[in-house]
Coordinates of N, CA and C in Angstrom, one line a residue:
M11 N 6.8 -52.9 143.5 CA 7.7 -53.1 144.3 C 8.6 -52.0 143.9
Q12 N 9.0 -51.1 144.9 CA 10.1 -49.9 144.8 C 11.1 -50.7 144.7
D13 N 12.0 -49.8 143.7 CA 13.6 -50.3 143.6 C 14.5 -49.0 144.7
D14 N 15.2 -50.0 145.2 CA 16.2 -49.1 146.6 C 17.0 -48.3 145.8
F15 N 17.4 -48.7 144.6 CA 18.4 -48.0 144.0 C 18.3 -47.0 142.9
A16 N 17.0 -46.7 142.9 CA 16.6 -45.6 141.9 C 16.8 -44.6 142.4
P17 N 17.6 -43.2 141.5 CA 17.8 -42.2 142.1 C 16.7 -41.3 142.4
V18 N 16.9 -40.5 143.6 CA 15.9 -40.0 144.3 C 15.8 -38.6 143.4
Q19 N 14.6 -38.5 143.3 CA 14.1 -37.1 142.2 C 14.0 -35.9 143.6
Q20 N 14.9 -35.2 143.4 CA 14.6 -33.7 143.9 C 14.9 -32.2 143.6
S21 N 14.3 -31.5 143.8 CA 14.0 -30.0 143.0 C 15.6 -29.5 143.2
S22 N 15.9 -28.2 142.4 CA 17.0 -27.5 142.1 C 17.2 -26.8 143.7
V23 N 16.0 -26.1 144.1 CA 16.1 -25.9 145.3 C 16.3 -26.4 146.4
A24 N 16.0 -27.7 146.6 CA 16.2 -28.4 147.8 C 17.6 -29.4 147.5
W25 N 18.1 -29.4 146.6 CA 19.5 -29.9 146.2 C 20.6 -28.5 146.8
L26 N 20.4 -27.4 146.5 CA 21.1 -26.4 146.8 C 21.0 -26.2 148.1
F27 N 20.1 -26.3 149.1 CA 19.8 -26.1 150.6 C 20.5 -27.5 151.1
D28 N 20.5 -28.4 150.6 CA 21.2 -29.7 150.7 C 22.7 -29.7 150.6
A29 N 23.2 -28.9 149.6 CA 24.7 -28.9 149.1 C 25.2 -27.8 150.1
L30 N 24.8 -26.8 150.1 CA 25.5 -25.5 150.8 C 24.8 -25.1 152.3
G31 N 23.8 -25.9 152.3 CA 23.2 -25.1 153.7 C 22.3 -24.1 153.6
V32 N 21.6 -24.0 154.6 CA 21.0 -22.7 154.9 C 21.6 -21.3 154.8
Q33 N 22.7 -21.1 155.8 CA 23.3 -20.2 155.9 C 24.1 -19.6 154.4
Y34 N 24.7 -20.5 153.8 CA 25.2 -20.2 152.6 C 24.7 -19.9 151.5
T35 N 23.5 -20.4 151.2 CA 22.5 -20.2 150.4 C 22.0 -18.7 150.6
V36 N 21.5 -18.4 151.8 CA 21.0 -17.3 151.6 C 22.0 -16.1 151.6
L37 N 23.3 -16.4 151.6 CA 24.6 -15.4 152.1 C 24.8 -15.3 150.2
L38 N 24.7 -16.5 149.3 CA 25.0 -16.0 148.1 C 23.9 -15.4 147.3
L39 N 23.1 -15.9 147.8 CA 21.5 -14.8 147.2 C 21.6 -13.5 147.5
L40 N 21.8 -13.3 148.7 CA 22.1 -11.8 149.2 C 23.2 -11.3 148.6
A41 N 24.5 -11.7 148.5 CA 25.6 -11.1 147.9 C 25.3 -10.9 146.4
G42 N 24.6 -11.9 145.7 CA 24.2 -11.6 144.3 C 23.5 -10.4 144.1
L43 N 22.5 -10.5 145.0 CA 21.3 -9.3 145.0 C 21.8 -7.9 145.0
I44 N 23.0 -7.6 146.2 CA 23.4 -6.6 146.6 C 24.6 -6.1 145.2
G45 N 25.3 -7.3 144.9 CA 26.2 -7.1 143.9 C 25.5 -6.3 142.2
F46 N 24.1 -6.9 142.1 CA 23.5 -6.6 141.1 C 23.0 -5.0 141.4
L47 N 22.3 -4.9 142.4 CA 21.7 -3.3 142.9 C 23.2 -2.7 142.7
I48 N 24.2 -2.9 143.1 CA 25.5 -1.8 143.2 C 25.9 -1.7 141.6
A49 N 26.1 -2.9 141.2 CA 26.3 -2.4 139.6 C 25.4 -1.7 138.7
L50 N 23.9 -1.9 139.1 CA 23.2 -1.4 138.3 C 23.3 0.1 138.7
A51 N 23.4 0.7 139.9 CA 23.5 2.1 140.2 C 24.8 2.6 139.3
V52 N 25.8 1.9 139.5 CA 27.3 2.4 138.9 C 26.8 2.6 137.5
V53 N 26.2 1.5 136.8 CA 26.0 1.9 135.4 C 25.4 3.0 135.0
L54 N 24.3 3.0 136.0 CA 23.1 4.0 135.8 C 23.5 5.8 136.0
R55 N 24.5 5.6 137.0 CA 25.2 7.0 137.4 C 26.4 7.4 137.6
G56 N 27.3 6.2 137.4 CA 29.0 6.3 137.6 C 29.4 6.8 136.2
R57 N 30.3 7.5 136.6 CA 31.2 8.1 135.5 C 32.6 8.3 135.8
G58 N 33.5 7.6 135.0 CA 35.1 8.1 135.2 C 35.4 6.5 135.5
P59 N 37.1 6.7 135.8 CA 37.4 5.5 136.6 C 37.2 4.8 137.7
M60 N 36.4 5.5 138.6 CA 35.8 5.1 139.9 C 34.7 4.1 139.8
A61 N 34.1 4.3 138.7 CA 32.8 3.5 138.1 C 33.3 2.1 138.1
A62 N 34.4 2.0 137.3 CA 34.7 0.7 137.0 C 35.3 0.1 137.8
A63 N 35.9 0.8 139.0 CA 36.5 0.2 140.4 C 35.3 -0.3 141.1
A64 N 34.3 0.2 140.9 CA 33.0 -0.1 142.0 C 32.3 -0.9 141.3
L65 N 32.5 -1.1 140.2 CA 31.8 -2.4 139.1 C 32.7 -3.5 139.6
L66 N 34.1 -3.7 139.4 CA 34.8 -4.9 139.9 C 34.2 -5.4 141.3
L67 N 34.2 -4.4 142.3 CA 34.0 -4.7 143.7 C 32.6 -5.5 143.8
A68 N 31.7 -5.1 142.9 CA 30.2 -5.4 143.1 C 30.1 -6.7 142.2
V69 N 30.8 -6.9 141.2 CA 30.6 -8.5 140.7 C 31.4 -9.5 141.2
S70 N 32.3 -9.2 142.3 CA 33.2 -10.1 143.3 C 32.6 -10.4 144.3
L71 N 31.5 -10.0 144.8 CA 31.0 -10.2 146.3 C 30.3 -11.7 146.3
P72 N 29.9 -12.4 145.2 CA 29.5 -13.8 145.5 C 30.6 -14.7 145.3
L73 N 31.5 -14.4 144.6 CA 32.9 -14.9 144.5 C 33.3 -15.0 146.1
L74 N 33.6 -14.1 146.7 CA 34.2 -13.9 148.1 C 33.4 -14.5 149.1
V75 N 31.8 -14.8 149.0 CA 31.2 -15.4 149.9 C 31.4 -17.0 149.5
G76 N 31.6 -17.4 148.0 CA 32.0 -18.9 147.9 C 33.5 -19.3 148.5
V77 N 34.4 -18.3 148.3 CA 35.6 -18.6 149.3 C 35.5 -18.7 150.6
Y78 N 34.9 -18.0 151.3 CA 34.4 -17.9 152.4 C 33.9 -19.6 153.0
G79 N 33.0 -19.8 152.2 CA 32.2 -21.0 152.4 C 33.5 -22.1 152.3
A80 N 34.5 -22.4 151.3 CA 35.5 -23.2 151.1 C 36.4 -23.3 152.2
F81 N 36.8 -22.0 152.8 CA 37.6 -22.0 153.6 C 37.0 -22.7 155.0
D82 N 35.9 -22.4 155.3 CA 35.1 -22.8 156.4 C 34.6 -24.4 156.3
G83 N 34.6 -24.8 155.4 CA 34.2 -26.3 155.1 C 35.6 -26.9 155.3
A84 N 36.9 -26.4 154.7 CA 38.2 -27.0 154.9 C 38.5 -27.0 156.6
M85 N 37.9 -25.9 157.2 CA 38.3 -26.0 158.7 C 37.5 -26.8 159.2
E86 N 36.2 -27.1 159.2 CA 35.1 -28.1 159.7 C 36.0 -29.3 159.7
S87 N 36.5 -29.8 158.2 CA 36.9 -31.1 158.1 C 38.3 -31.3 159.0
L88 N 39.4 -30.3 159.0 CA 40.2 -30.5 159.7 C 39.9 -30.8 161.2
F89 N 38.7 -29.9 161.7 CA 38.5 -30.0 162.9 C 37.9 -31.7 163.5
V90 N 37.3 -32.2 162.3 CA 37.0 -33.6 162.3 C 38.0 -34.4 162.7
I91 N 39.0 -34.3 161.9 CA 40.4 -35.0 162.0 C 40.9 -34.6 163.3
A92 N 41.0 -33.6 163.6 CA 41.6 -33.2 165.2 C 40.8 -34.1 166.3
Q93 N 39.4 -34.1 166.4 CA 39.1 -34.5 167.4 C 38.5 -36.1 167.0
S94 N 39.0 -36.8 166.3 CA 39.0 -38.1 165.9 C 39.8 -38.6 166.9
T95 N 39.2 -40.0 167.7 CA 40.2 -40.8 168.3 C 40.7 -41.7 167.4
V96 N 40.1 -42.1 166.4 CA 40.5 -43.1 165.5 C 40.7 -42.3 164.1
A97 N 41.3 -43.0 162.9 CA 41.3 -42.5 161.7 C 39.8 -42.0 161.4
P98 N 39.7 -40.8 160.9 CA 38.0 -40.5 160.4 C 37.8 -41.1 158.9
R99 N 36.7 -41.3 158.8 CA 36.0 -42.1 157.6 C 36.3 -41.1 156.2
P100 N 36.5 -41.2 155.3 CA 36.6 -40.6 154.1 C 35.2 -39.6 154.1
S101 N 34.1 -40.4 154.4 CA 32.7 -39.5 154.2 C 33.0 -38.3 155.0
E102 N 33.2 -38.6 156.2 CA 33.2 -37.6 157.4 C 34.0 -36.4 156.6
I103 N 35.3 -36.6 156.3 CA 36.0 -35.6 155.9 C 35.4 -34.9 154.5
A104 N 34.8 -35.8 153.5 CA 34.1 -35.4 152.4 C 32.9 -34.1 152.7
A105 N 32.2 -34.8 154.1 CA 30.9 -33.9 154.3 C 31.4 -32.4 154.6
G106 N 32.5 -32.4 155.7 CA 33.0 -31.1 156.1 C 33.4 -30.2 154.6
V107 N 34.2 -30.7 153.9 CA 34.7 -30.1 152.6 C 33.5 -29.5 151.9
S108 N 32.7 -30.5 151.7 CA 31.3 -30.0 150.7 C 30.6 -29.2 151.0

């Protein structure tokens, strides 16, 4: 007999796709890859103070994607509240924010 309350075993990649969605998962991976490549190019070829500025820009790319995702989720949850004819359930708001 299978227990209905047993935790579901899920891989890390499946959890990431569930939590973030496909578009933000791909954006974060691409931002990390581009940031790494820019940082590598700056470290290998960069000289002077502009190299440090370019390195700071490259490191912050995934953070900017994350901030955009949080803002998008907050706007989605506010849209749920605005379109609701009754008080929205907390689970609907949490789904938009997450």
